[in-house]
C-alpha positions as a Markdown table, in Angstrom:
| # | Residue | x | y | z |
|---|---|---|---|---|
| 1 | Unk | 7.2 | 5.6 | -1.1 |
| 2 | Unk | 5.6 | 7.4 | 1.8 |
| 3 | Unk | 6.6 | 5.0 | 4.5 |
| 4 | Unk | 9.9 | 3.9 | 3.1 |
| 5 | Unk | 12.7 | 4.6 | 5.4 |
| 6 | Unk | 10.4 | 5.7 | 8.3 |
| 7 | Unk | 10.0 | 2.3 | 10.0 |
| 8 | Unk | 13.3 | 2.4 | 12.0 |
| 9 | Unk | 12.4 | 6.1 | 13.1 |
| 10 | Unk | 8.8 | 5.0 | 14.1 |
| 11 | Unk | 10.5 | 2.3 | 16.4 |
| 12 | Unk | 12.8 | 4.5 | 18.0 |
| 13 | Unk | 10.0 | 7.1 | 18.8 |
| 14 | Unk | 7.7 | 4.6 | 20.0 |
| 15 | Unk | 10.5 | 3.0 | 22.2 |
| 16 | Unk | 11.3 | 6.5 | 23.5 |
| 17 | Unk | 7.8 | 7.4 | 24.3 |
| 18 | Unk | 7.3 | 4.1 | 26.1 |
| 19 | Unk | 10.4 | 4.0 | 28.4 |
| 20 | Unk | 8.1 | 2.4 | 31.3 |
| 21 | Unk | 7.8 | -0.6 | 29.0 |
| 22 | Unk | 11.4 | -1.0 | 28.3 |
| 23 | Unk | 11.6 | -4.3 | 30.0 |
| 24 | Unk | 9.0 | -5.7 | 27.7 |
| 25 | Unk | 10.9 | -5.2 | 24.3 |
| 26 | Unk | 11.5 | -8.6 | 22.8 |
| 27 | Unk | 13.1 | -9.6 | 19.7 |
| 28 | Unk | 12.1 | -12.9 | 17.9 |
| 29 | Unk | 14.0 | -14.2 | 14.9 |
| 30 | Unk | 12.8 | -17.0 | 12.5 |
| 31 | Unk | 13.4 | -18.1 | 9.1 |
| 32 | Unk | 12.1 | -20.3 | 6.1 |
| 33 | Unk | 13.4 | -21.7 | 2.9 |
| 34 | Unk | 12.3 | -23.5 | -0.2 |
| 35 | Unk | 14.9 | -25.4 | -2.0 |
| 36 | Unk | 13.5 | -26.6 | -5.6 |
| 37 | Unk | 15.0 | -28.4 | -8.7 |
| 38 | Unk | 12.5 | -28.0 | -11.6 |
| 39 | Unk | 12.8 | -29.2 | -15.1 |
| 40 | Unk | 10.6 | -27.9 | -18.2 |
| 41 | Unk | 10.3 | -29.7 | -21.4 |
| 42 | Unk | 9.8 | -27.0 | -24.0 |
| 43 | Unk | 12.9 | -24.7 | -24.7 |
| 44 | Unk | 10.8 | -22.2 | -26.5 |
| 45 | Unk | 8.9 | -20.7 | -23.6 |
| 46 | Unk | 10.2 | -19.7 | -20.3 |
| 47 | Unk | 8.6 | -20.4 | -17.0 |
| 48 | Unk | 8.6 | -18.3 | -13.7 |
| 49 | Unk | 6.5 | -18.7 | -10.7 |
| 50 | Unk | 5.7 | -14.9 | -10.9 |
| 51 | Unk | 6.0 | -12.1 | -13.1 |
| 52 | Unk | 8.9 | -10.7 | -10.7 |
| 53 | Unk | 11.1 | -13.4 | -11.4 |
| 54 | Unk | 13.5 | -14.7 | -14.1 |
| 55 | Unk | 12.1 | -16.8 | -16.7 |
| 56 | Unk | 14.0 | -20.0 | -17.5 |
| 57 | Unk | 13.5 | -23.3 | -19.6 |
| 58 | Unk | 15.0 | -26.5 | -18.9 |
| 59 | Unk | 16.7 | -27.4 | -15.5 |
| 60 | Unk | 16.9 | -24.8 | -13.0 |
| 61 | Unk | 17.6 | -24.7 | -9.3 |
| 62 | Unk | 16.7 | -21.0 | -8.7 |
| 63 | Unk | 13.3 | -20.3 | -10.3 |
| 64 | Unk | 11.4 | -21.7 | -7.2 |
| 65 | Unk | 13.9 | -21.6 | -4.4 |
| 66 | Unk | 13.5 | -19.1 | -1.6 |
| 67 | Unk | 15.2 | -18.0 | 1.4 |
| 68 | Unk | 13.5 | -15.9 | 3.9 |
| 69 | Unk | 14.0 | -14.2 | 7.4 |
| 70 | Unk | 11.7 | -12.5 | 9.8 |
| 71 | Unk | 12.2 | -10.3 | 13.0 |
| 72 | Unk | 9.2 | -10.0 | 15.3 |
| 73 | Unk | 9.7 | -7.2 | 17.9 |
| 74 | Unk | 7.7 | -6.4 | 20.6 |
| 75 | Unk | 8.3 | -2.8 | 21.2 |
| 76 | Unk | 6.0 | -1.6 | 24.0 |
| 77 | Unk | 2.5 | -2.3 | 25.4 |
| 78 | Unk | 0.3 | -2.7 | 22.4 |
| 79 | Unk | 3.0 | -2.0 | 20.0 |
| 80 | Unk | 5.0 | -4.3 | 17.8 |
| 81 | Unk | 6.8 | -4.4 | 14.6 |
| 82 | Unk | 7.7 | -7.0 | 11.6 |
| 83 | Unk | 10.6 | -7.2 | 9.3 |
| 84 | Unk | 10.7 | -9.8 | 6.6 |
| 85 | Unk | 13.2 | -10.0 | 3.7 |
| 86 | Unk | 12.7 | -12.8 | 0.9 |
| 87 | Unk | 15.7 | -13.8 | -1.2 |
| 88 | Unk | 14.6 | -15.3 | -4.6 |
| 89 | Unk | 15.2 | -15.1 | -8.3 |
| 90 | Unk | 13.9 | -11.7 | -9.0 |
| 91 | Unk | 14.6 | -10.2 | -12.4 |
| 92 | Unk | 15.5 | -6.9 | -11.0 |
| 93 | Unk | 17.7 | -7.3 | -7.8 |
| 94 | Unk | 17.7 | -4.7 | -5.0 |
| 95 | Unk | 17.3 | -4.9 | -1.4 |
| 96 | Unk | 13.9 | -2.9 | -1.7 |
| 97 | Unk | 12.8 | -5.5 | -3.9 |
| 98 | Unk | 13.6 | -8.3 | -1.5 |
| 99 | Unk | 11.9 | -6.4 | 1.6 |
| 100 | Unk | 8.4 | -8.1 | 1.8 |
| 101 | Unk | 7.4 | -6.8 | 5.3 |
| 102 | Unk | 8.4 | -4.0 | 7.4 |
| 103 | Unk | 5.6 | -2.4 | 9.5 |
| 104 | Unk | 4.6 | -1.0 | 13.1 |
| 105 | Unk | 1.4 | -2.4 | 14.6 |
| 106 | Unk | -0.7 | -0.8 | 17.3 |
| 107 | Unk | -3.5 | -2.8 | 19.0 |
| 108 | Unk | -5.8 | -0.3 | 20.9 |
| 109 | Unk | -8.1 | -3.1 | 21.9 |
| 110 | Unk | -8.2 | -6.9 | 21.4 |
| 111 | Unk | -10.4 | -6.5 | 18.4 |
| 112 | Unk | -8.5 | -3.7 | 16.7 |
| 113 | Unk | -5.3 | -3.5 | 14.9 |
| 114 | Unk | -3.5 | -0.6 | 12.7 |
| 115 | Unk | -0.3 | -1.2 | 10.8 |
| 116 | Unk | 1.7 | 1.2 | 9.1 |
| 117 | Unk | 4.8 | 0.6 | 6.7 |
| 118 | Unk | 5.2 | -2.3 | 4.2 |
| 119 | Unk | 2.3 | -4.6 | 4.3 |
| 120 | Unk | 1.0 | -7.7 | 2.5 |
| 121 | Unk | -1.9 | -7.0 | 0.3 |
| 122 | Unk | -4.3 | -9.6 | 1.9 |
| 123 | Unk | -6.1 | -10.3 | -1.2 |
| 124 | Unk | -5.5 | -14.1 | -1.3 |
| 125 | Unk | -5.8 | -17.0 | 0.9 |
| 126 | Unk | -2.1 | -17.2 | 1.0 |
| 127 | Unk | -1.5 | -13.5 | 1.5 |
| 128 | Unk | 0.2 | -14.0 | 5.0 |
| 129 | Unk | 2.7 | -16.9 | 3.9 |
| 130 | Unk | 3.0 | -16.8 | 0.0 |
| 131 | Unk | 6.7 | -17.7 | 0.3 |
| 132 | Unk | 6.5 | -20.2 | 3.1 |
| 133 | Unk | 6.4 | -23.4 | 1.3 |
| 134 | Unk | 6.3 | -25.3 | 4.2 |
| 135 | Unk | 2.9 | -24.2 | 5.3 |
| 136 | Unk | 1.1 | -25.1 | 1.9 |
| 137 | Unk | 0.7 | -28.5 | -0.2 |
| 138 | Unk | 2.4 | -27.5 | -3.5 |
| 139 | Unk | 5.7 | -26.7 | -4.6 |
| 140 | Unk | 4.7 | -23.2 | -5.8 |
| 141 | Unk | 1.2 | -21.4 | -5.2 |
| 142 | Unk | -0.9 | -22.3 | -8.4 |
| 143 | Unk | 0.7 | -20.5 | -11.3 |
| 144 | Unk | -2.4 | -19.4 | -13.3 |
| 145 | Unk | -3.9 | -17.7 | -10.1 |
| 146 | Unk | -0.6 | -16.4 | -8.3 |
| 147 | Unk | 1.8 | -15.4 | -10.9 |
| 148 | Unk | 0.6 | -11.9 | -11.6 |
| 149 | Unk | -0.5 | -11.7 | -7.9 |
| 150 | Unk | 3.1 | -11.4 | -6.8 |
| 151 | Unk | 3.7 | -8.0 | -8.3 |
| 152 | Unk | 1.3 | -6.4 | -5.9 |
| 153 | Unk | 1.7 | -9.0 | -3.0 |
| 154 | Unk | 2.8 | -6.0 | -0.8 |
| 155 | Unk | 2.7 | -2.1 | -0.7 |
| 156 | Unk | 3.5 | 0.7 | 1.2 |
| 157 | Unk | 0.8 | 2.2 | 3.3 |
| 158 | Unk | -1.7 | 1.7 | 6.3 |
| 159 | Unk | -4.4 | -1.0 | 7.2 |
| 160 | Unk | -6.9 | -1.2 | 9.8 |
| 161 | Unk | -8.1 | -4.5 | 11.0 |
| 162 | Unk | -11.1 | -5.6 | 13.0 |
| 163 | Unk | -11.5 | -9.2 | 14.5 |
| 164 | Unk | -14.1 | -10.7 | 16.5 |
| 165 | Unk | -15.5 | -14.3 | 17.6 |
| 166 | Unk | -18.8 | -14.7 | 16.1 |
| 167 | Unk | -20.8 | -17.8 | 17.6 |
| 168 | Unk | -18.4 | -20.7 | 16.8 |
| 169 | Unk | -16.5 | -18.9 | 14.2 |
| 170 | Unk | -13.9 | -16.0 | 13.9 |
| 171 | Unk | -14.4 | -13.1 | 11.7 |
| 172 | Unk | -11.5 | -10.6 | 10.6 |
| 173 | Unk | -12.2 | -7.4 | 8.4 |
| 174 | Unk | -9.5 | -5.3 | 6.9 |
| 175 | Unk | -9.3 | -2.1 | 5.0 |
| 176 | Unk | -6.1 | -0.8 | 3.6 |
| 177 | Unk | -4.7 | 2.0 | 1.5 |
| 178 | Unk | -1.2 | 2.8 | -0.1 |
| 179 | Unk | 0.9 | 2.3 | -3.2 |
| 180 | Unk | 3.5 | 0.1 | -4.7 |
| 181 | Unk | 6.2 | -0.2 | -7.4 |
| 182 | Unk | 6.5 | -3.4 | -9.4 |
| 183 | Unk | 10.1 | -3.7 | -10.3 |
| 184 | Unk | 10.4 | -6.2 | -13.2 |
| 185 | Unk | 12.4 | -6.5 | -16.4 |
| 186 | Unk | 11.2 | -6.9 | -20.1 |
| 187 | Unk | 13.3 | -7.1 | -23.1 |
| 188 | Unk | 16.6 | -7.3 | -21.0 |
| 189 | Unk | 15.5 | -3.7 | -19.8 |
| 190 | Unk | 14.2 | -2.4 | -16.3 |
| 191 | Unk | 10.4 | -2.1 | -16.2 |
| 192 | Unk | 9.0 | -0.4 | -13.2 |
| 193 | Unk | 5.3 | 0.3 | -12.9 |
| 194 | Unk | 3.6 | 2.3 | -10.2 |
| 195 | Unk | 0.3 | 1.2 | -8.6 |
| 196 | Unk | -1.1 | 4.2 | -7.1 |
| 197 | Unk | -4.2 | 4.7 | -4.7 |
| 198 | Unk | -4.3 | 1.0 | -3.9 |
| 199 | Unk | -7.3 | 0.3 | -1.8 |
| 200 | Unk | -8.5 | -3.1 | -0.7 |
| 201 | Unk | -11.0 | -4.5 | 1.5 |
| 202 | Unk | -11.0 | -8.2 | 2.6 |
| 203 | Unk | -13.2 | -10.4 | 4.9 |
| 204 | Unk | -12.1 | -13.6 | 6.4 |
| 205 | Unk | -14.2 | -16.1 | 8.1 |
| 206 | Unk | -13.2 | -19.4 | 9.8 |
| 207 | Unk | -15.5 | -21.9 | 11.2 |
| 208 | Unk | -14.5 | -25.4 | 12.4 |
| 209 | Unk | -12.9 | -27.0 | 9.3 |
| 210 | Unk | -13.9 | -24.0 | 7.0 |
| 211 | Unk | -12.1 | -20.9 | 6.1 |
| 212 | Unk | -13.8 | -18.4 | 3.7 |
| 213 | Unk | -12.2 | -15.2 | 2.2 |
| 214 | Unk | -13.6 | -12.4 | 0.1 |
| 215 | Unk | -11.7 | -9.5 | -1.3 |
| 216 | Unk | -11.8 | -6.5 | -3.4 |
| 217 | Unk | -9.4 | -4.0 | -4.7 |
| 218 | Unk | -8.8 | -1.3 | -7.1 |
| 219 | Unk | -5.6 | 0.7 | -8.2 |
| 220 | Unk | -4.7 | 3.4 | -10.7 |
| 221 | Unk | -1.8 | 2.7 | -12.9 |
| 222 | Unk | 0.9 | 5.5 | -12.2 |
| 223 | Unk | 4.3 | 6.1 | -13.9 |
| 224 | Unk | 6.3 | 3.5 | -15.6 |
| 225 | Unk | 9.7 | 3.0 | -16.7 |
| 226 | Unk | 10.6 | 1.3 | -19.8 |
| 227 | Unk | 12.7 | 2.5 | -22.5 |
| 228 | Unk | 11.2 | 0.4 | -25.4 |
| 229 | Unk | 7.6 | 1.3 | -24.3 |
| 230 | Unk | 8.6 | 5.0 | -24.7 |
| 231 | Unk | 9.8 | 4.4 | -28.1 |
| 232 | Unk | 6.9 | 2.5 | -29.2 |
| 233 | Unk | 4.3 | 5.2 | -27.9 |
| 234 | Unk | 6.3 | 8.0 | -29.6 |
| 235 | Unk | 6.2 | 6.1 | -32.9 |
| 236 | Unk | 2.5 | 5.6 | -32.7 |
| 237 | Unk | 1.8 | 9.0 | -31.7 |
| 238 | Unk | 3.8 | 10.4 | -34.6 |
| 239 | Unk | 1.6 | 8.6 | -37.3 |
| 240 | Unk | -0.9 | 11.1 | -38.7 |
| 241 | Unk | -4.4 | 10.1 | -37.9 |
| 242 | Unk | -5.4 | 10.3 | -41.4 |
| 243 | Unk | -3.1 | 7.4 | -42.4 |
| 244 | Unk | -3.8 | 5.0 | -39.4 |
| 245 | Unk | -6.7 | 6.2 | -36.9 |
| 246 | Unk | -6.3 | 3.3 | -34.8 |
| 247 | Unk | -2.7 | 4.3 | -33.9 |
| 248 | Unk | -4.0 | 6.5 | -31.2 |
| 249 | Unk | -6.4 | 4.1 | -29.7 |
| 250 | Unk | -3.5 | 1.4 | -29.5 |
| 251 | Unk | -1.2 | 4.0 | -27.9 |
| 252 | Unk | -3.8 | 4.9 | -25.2 |
| 253 | Unk | -4.0 | 1.0 | -24.4 |
| 254 | Unk | -0.2 | 0.7 | -23.9 |
| 255 | Unk | 0.0 | 4.0 | -21.9 |
| 256 | Unk | -0.7 | 3.8 | -18.0 |
| 257 | Unk | -2.0 | 7.2 | -17.9 |
| 258 | Unk | -5.6 | 7.2 | -16.9 |
| 259 | Unk | -5.8 | 3.5 | -16.7 |
| 260 | Unk | -6.6 | 1.5 | -13.5 |
| 261 | Unk | -7.2 | -2.0 | -12.4 |
| 262 | Unk | -10.1 | -3.8 | -10.2 |
| 263 | Unk | -10.0 | -7.0 | -8.7 |
| 264 | Unk | -12.4 | -9.3 | -6.9 |
| 265 | Unk | -11.5 | -12.6 | -5.4 |
| 266 | Unk | -13.2 | -15.6 | -3.2 |
| 267 | Unk | -11.3 | -18.3 | -1.5 |
| 268 | Unk | -12.5 | -21.4 | 0.5 |
| 269 | Unk | -10.6 | -24.0 | 2.4 |
| 270 | Unk | -11.7 | -27.2 | 3.9 |
| 271 | Unk | -9.4 | -29.1 | 6.4 |
| 272 | Unk | -11.0 | -32.1 | 8.2 |
| 273 | Unk | -9.5 | -35.3 | 9.3 |
| 274 | Unk | -7.6 | -36.8 | 6.1 |
| 275 | Unk | -8.9 | -34.2 | 3.4 |
| 276 | Unk | -7.7 | -30.8 | 2.8 |
| 277 | Unk | -9.3 | -29.1 | -0.2 |
| 278 | Unk | -8.7 | -25.4 | -1.3 |
| 279 | Unk | -10.1 | -23.2 | -4.1 |
| 280 | Unk | -9.6 | -19.6 | -5.3 |
| 281 | Unk | -11.4 | -17.6 | -8.0 |
| 282 | Unk | -10.3 | -14.2 | -9.2 |
| 283 | Unk | -11.6 | -11.6 | -11.8 |
| 284 | Unk | -10.0 | -8.5 | -12.8 |
| 285 | Unk | -10.9 | -5.5 | -15.0 |
| 286 | Unk | -8.2 | -3.6 | -16.4 |
| 287 | Unk | -7.8 | -0.6 | -19.1 |
| 288 | Unk | -4.2 | -1.3 | -19.5 |
| 289 | Unk | -3.3 | -3.7 | -22.0 |
| 290 | Unk | -0.1 | -5.0 | -20.4 |
| 291 | Unk | -2.1 | -6.3 | -17.5 |
| 292 | Unk | -5.3 | -7.5 | -19.3 |
| 293 | Unk | -8.6 | -8.3 | -17.7 |
| 294 | Unk | -8.4 | -12.0 | -16.7 |
| 295 | Unk | -10.8 | -14.9 | -14.8 |
| 296 | Unk | -8.6 | -17.3 | -13.1 |
| 297 | Unk | -9.1 | -19.8 | -10.5 |
| 298 | Unk | -8.1 | -23.1 | -9.2 |
| 299 | Unk | -9.2 | -26.3 | -7.1 |
| 300 | Unk | -7.0 | -28.5 | -5.3 |
| 301 | Unk | -7.6 | -31.7 | -3.1 |
| 302 | Unk | -5.2 | -33.3 | -0.8 |
| 303 | Unk | -5.6 | -36.8 | 1.3 |
| 304 | Unk | -3.5 | -37.5 | 4.3 |
| 305 | Unk | -1.8 | -40.9 | 4.7 |
| 306 | Unk | 0.3 | -41.2 | 7.6 |
| 307 | Unk | 3.0 | -38.6 | 7.3 |
| 308 | Unk | 2.3 | -37.9 | 3.5 |
| 309 | Unk | -0.5 | -36.0 | 1.6 |
| 310 | Unk | -1.1 | -36.8 | -2.0 |
| 311 | Unk | -2.7 | -34.1 | -3.9 |
| 312 | Unk | -4.0 | -33.0 | -7.2 |
| 313 | Unk | -5.3 | -29.8 | -8.7 |
| 314 | Unk | -6.6 | -27.9 | -11.8 |
| 315 | Unk | -6.1 | -24.3 | -12.6 |
| 316 | Unk | -6.9 | -22.1 | -15.3 |
| 317 | Unk | -6.7 | -18.4 | -16.4 |
| 318 | Unk | -8.4 | -16.8 | -19.4 |
| 319 | Unk | -8.7 | -13.2 | -20.7 |
| 320 | Unk | -12.1 | -11.7 | -20.4 |
| 321 | Unk | -12.2 | -9.6 | -23.6 |
| 322 | Unk | -11.5 | -10.2 | -27.3 |
| 323 | Unk | -8.0 | -9.6 | -28.8 |
| 324 | Unk | -7.8 | -6.1 | -30.5 |
| 325 | Unk | -7.6 | -6.5 | -34.3 |
| 326 | Unk | -5.2 | -4.1 | -35.6 |
| 327 | Unk | -6.3 | -2.5 | -38.9 |
| 328 | Unk | -4.0 | -1.9 | -41.8 |
| 329 | Unk | -3.0 | 1.5 | -42.2 |
| 330 | Unk | -4.3 | 3.5 | -45.4 |
| 331 | Unk | -1.7 | 5.2 | -47.4 |
| 332 | Unk | -2.4 | 7.7 | -50.4 |
| 333 | Unk | -1.5 | 6.7 | -53.9 |
| 334 | Unk | 2.2 | 7.3 | -54.5 |
| 335 | Unk | 3.4 | 7.3 | -51.0 |
| 336 | Unk | 7.2 | 6.9 | -50.6 |
| 337 | Unk | 8.1 | 3.5 | -49.3 |
| 338 | Unk | 10.6 | 5.1 | -46.9 |
| 339 | Unk | 7.5 | 6.7 | -45.1 |
| 340 | Unk | 5.0 | 3.7 | -45.6 |
| 341 | Unk | 7.2 | 0.6 | -44.7 |
| 342 | Unk | 8.0 | 1.7 | -41.1 |
| 343 | Unk | 4.4 | 2.3 | -40.4 |
| 344 | Unk | 3.4 | -1.1 | -41.7 |
| 345 | Unk | 6.1 | -2.8 | -39.6 |
| 346 | Unk | 4.8 | -0.9 | -36.8 |
| 347 | Unk | 1.1 | -2.3 | -37.3 |
| 348 | Unk | 2.6 | -5.9 | -37.7 |
| 349 | Unk | 4.4 | -5.4 | -34.5 |
| 350 | Unk | 1.3 | -3.9 | -32.8 |
| 351 | Unk | -0.7 | -6.8 | -33.7 |
| 352 | Unk | 2.0 | -9.2 | -31.9 |
| 353 | Unk | 2.2 | -6.9 | -29.0 |
| 354 | Unk | -1.6 | -7.0 | -28.2 |
| 355 | Unk | -1.5 | -10.7 | -28.5 |
| 356 | Unk | 1.5 | -11.4 | -26.4 |
| 357 | Unk | 0.1 | -10.1 | -23.2 |
| 358 | Unk | -3.1 | -12.2 | -23.3 |
| 359 | Unk | -3.5 | -15.1 | -20.9 |
| 360 | Unk | -5.3 | -18.4 | -21.7 |
| 361 | Unk | -4.3 | -21.6 | -20.2 |
| 362 | Unk | -5.1 | -24.5 | -18.0 |
| 363 | Unk | -3.2 | -27.1 | -16.1 |
| 364 | Unk | -3.5 | -30.1 | -13.9 |
| 365 | Unk | -0.8 | -31.2 | -11.2 |
| 366 | Unk | -0.3 | -34.4 | -9.2 |
| 367 | Unk | 2.1 | -34.5 | -6.1 |
| 368 | Unk | 2.9 | -35.5 | -2.6 |
| 369 | Unk | 4.1 | -33.8 | 0.4 |
| 370 | Unk | 6.0 | -36.0 | 2.9 |
| 371 | Unk | 6.4 | -34.3 | 6.5 |
| 372 | Unk | 10.0 | -35.5 | 7.2 |
| 373 | Unk | 10.0 | -33.7 | 10.6 |
| 374 | Unk | 8.1 | -30.7 | 12.5 |
| 375 | Unk | 10.1 | -28.4 | 10.5 |
| 376 | Unk | 10.9 | -29.9 | 7.1 |
| 377 | Unk | 8.7 | -31.3 | 4.3 |
| 378 | Unk | 9.7 | -32.9 | 1.0 |
| 379 | Unk | 7.6 | -32.5 | -2.1 |
| 380 | Unk | 7.4 | -33.9 | -5.6 |
| 381 | Unk | 5.2 | -32.5 | -8.0 |
| 382 | Unk | 4.4 | -32.9 | -11.8 |
| 383 | Unk | 2.5 | -30.2 | -13.8 |
| 384 | Unk | 1.2 | -30.3 | -17.3 |
| 385 | Unk | 0.3 | -26.8 | -18.7 |
| 386 | Unk | -1.7 | -26.6 | -21.9 |
| 387 | Unk | -1.2 | -22.6 | -23.4 |
| 388 | Unk | -3.6 | -21.7 | -25.9 |
| 389 | Unk | -2.5 | -19.8 | -29.1 |
| 390 | Unk | -2.4 | -16.0 | -28.1 |
| 391 | Unk | -2.6 | -17.0 | -24.6 |
| 392 | Unk | 0.9 | -17.1 | -23.2 |
| 393 | Unk | 0.9 | -14.0 | -21.2 |
| 394 | Unk | 2.1 | -15.7 | -18.1 |
| 395 | Unk | 5.1 | -17.0 | -19.7 |
| 396 | Unk | 8.2 | -15.8 | -21.8 |
| 397 | Unk | 8.2 | -16.6 | -25.2 |
| 398 | Unk | 11.9 | -17.1 | -26.8 |
| 399 | Unk | 10.5 | -15.8 | -30.3 |
| 400 | Unk | 7.6 | -13.4 | -29.8 |
| 401 | Unk | 6.6 | -13.9 | -33.4 |
| 402 | Unk | 5.3 | -17.5 | -32.2 |
| 403 | Unk | 2.6 | -15.7 | -30.3 |
| 404 | Unk | -0.2 | -17.6 | -32.4 |
| 405 | Unk | 1.3 | -21.0 | -31.7 |
| 406 | Unk | 0.0 | -23.2 | -28.5 |
| 407 | Unk | 2.3 | -25.0 | -26.2 |
| 408 | Unk | 2.0 | -28.2 | -23.9 |
| 409 | Unk | 4.7 | -27.9 | -21.1 |
| 410 | Unk | 5.4 | -30.4 | -18.4 |
| 411 | Unk | 7.3 | -29.4 | -15.2 |
| 412 | Unk | 8.7 | -31.8 | -12.7 |
| 413 | Unk | 9.7 | -30.3 | -9.5 |
| 414 | Unk | 11.5 | -31.7 | -6.4 |
| 415 | Unk | 11.4 | -29.7 | -3.3 |
| 416 | Unk | 12.5 | -29.3 | 0.2 |
| 417 | Unk | 10.8 | -26.7 | 2.3 |
| 418 | Unk | 11.7 | -25.9 | 5.8 |
| 419 | Unk | 11.2 | -23.5 | 8.8 |
| 420 | Unk | 13.7 | -22.5 | 11.4 |
């Protein structure tokens, strides 16, 4: 990416160009961690808090555990830089995949800020601290809304922010442009997908106990790396249109070329006295069937009692368009079986493939967060997920042929979150 590998050089250049402010250079280190033991009661379906992480069933001490470190560097007058590394159970493990933030920021005035490097996408209420479990109620951000968001949670590019106090509130506007590569795994193979021309706009307004955020985003799907998908598309493209006219349409749906995704979200938080209420809704429109068009949202309410907050919430996500119905190939009489059978099998596999990415689920949770100290919080949470048939797109089926079955899954989680 354009900005990878340039941050350190930029810092050196800025430092050299501002020798008169050398005595102002300052480095502050901080860290955070979430240690979680969780259990799911359905061995037929694997759970991960995000698309990027390993799917597991049963007991796990890794799927929601996180260790992060951050360096805040004051470089010179009006210049600073931030680096953040977050170690978690990513399916694809590399330093680049653990590097969450690495940017240089310039503040020409108190109202304006310009950043370049690896940045947070700023699409969600938790965009600035999605991994700092100490900062929010739950063991993990609401699964139906945030699990897919993680793959584009940061990007390499630039953003410009304008902020100003308005009446008794505070307004922040941000415009960003860049690109990112999601590094995942699928069917035990590396799966990389580029998001090109990623453009986002967000507006956040805080007034007393209220915080509101609205965001818009659009991105083109770029190149991908997945051997099994290449083989699948090649097989579809080799089928004569006279036998199976739909093959080309299905191929176009699974190919990233020429496809894009648009997203809009609105979030609202109320934090006053003993009550903490938060809700977000998001809607996506996508041409690529692997990342289908989805409507998602959640509402969560917590009530403070001494050092504890008792909370409950509801989340939901549903695909917005009908599942493609795969038509049977039409073979001329006396077609040899060695020719017809592989195509028929491909049609059956295609019907399963168009179903397995769809999302249709809702969940409820109850939990408690206990503030043990100023730096440590303990949490206990119970989730119940109702996953509809053909709706397990945010999960991993142990047997993909079970795509037409529904699942009811319970997850019990015990967590310790801290900052240091």
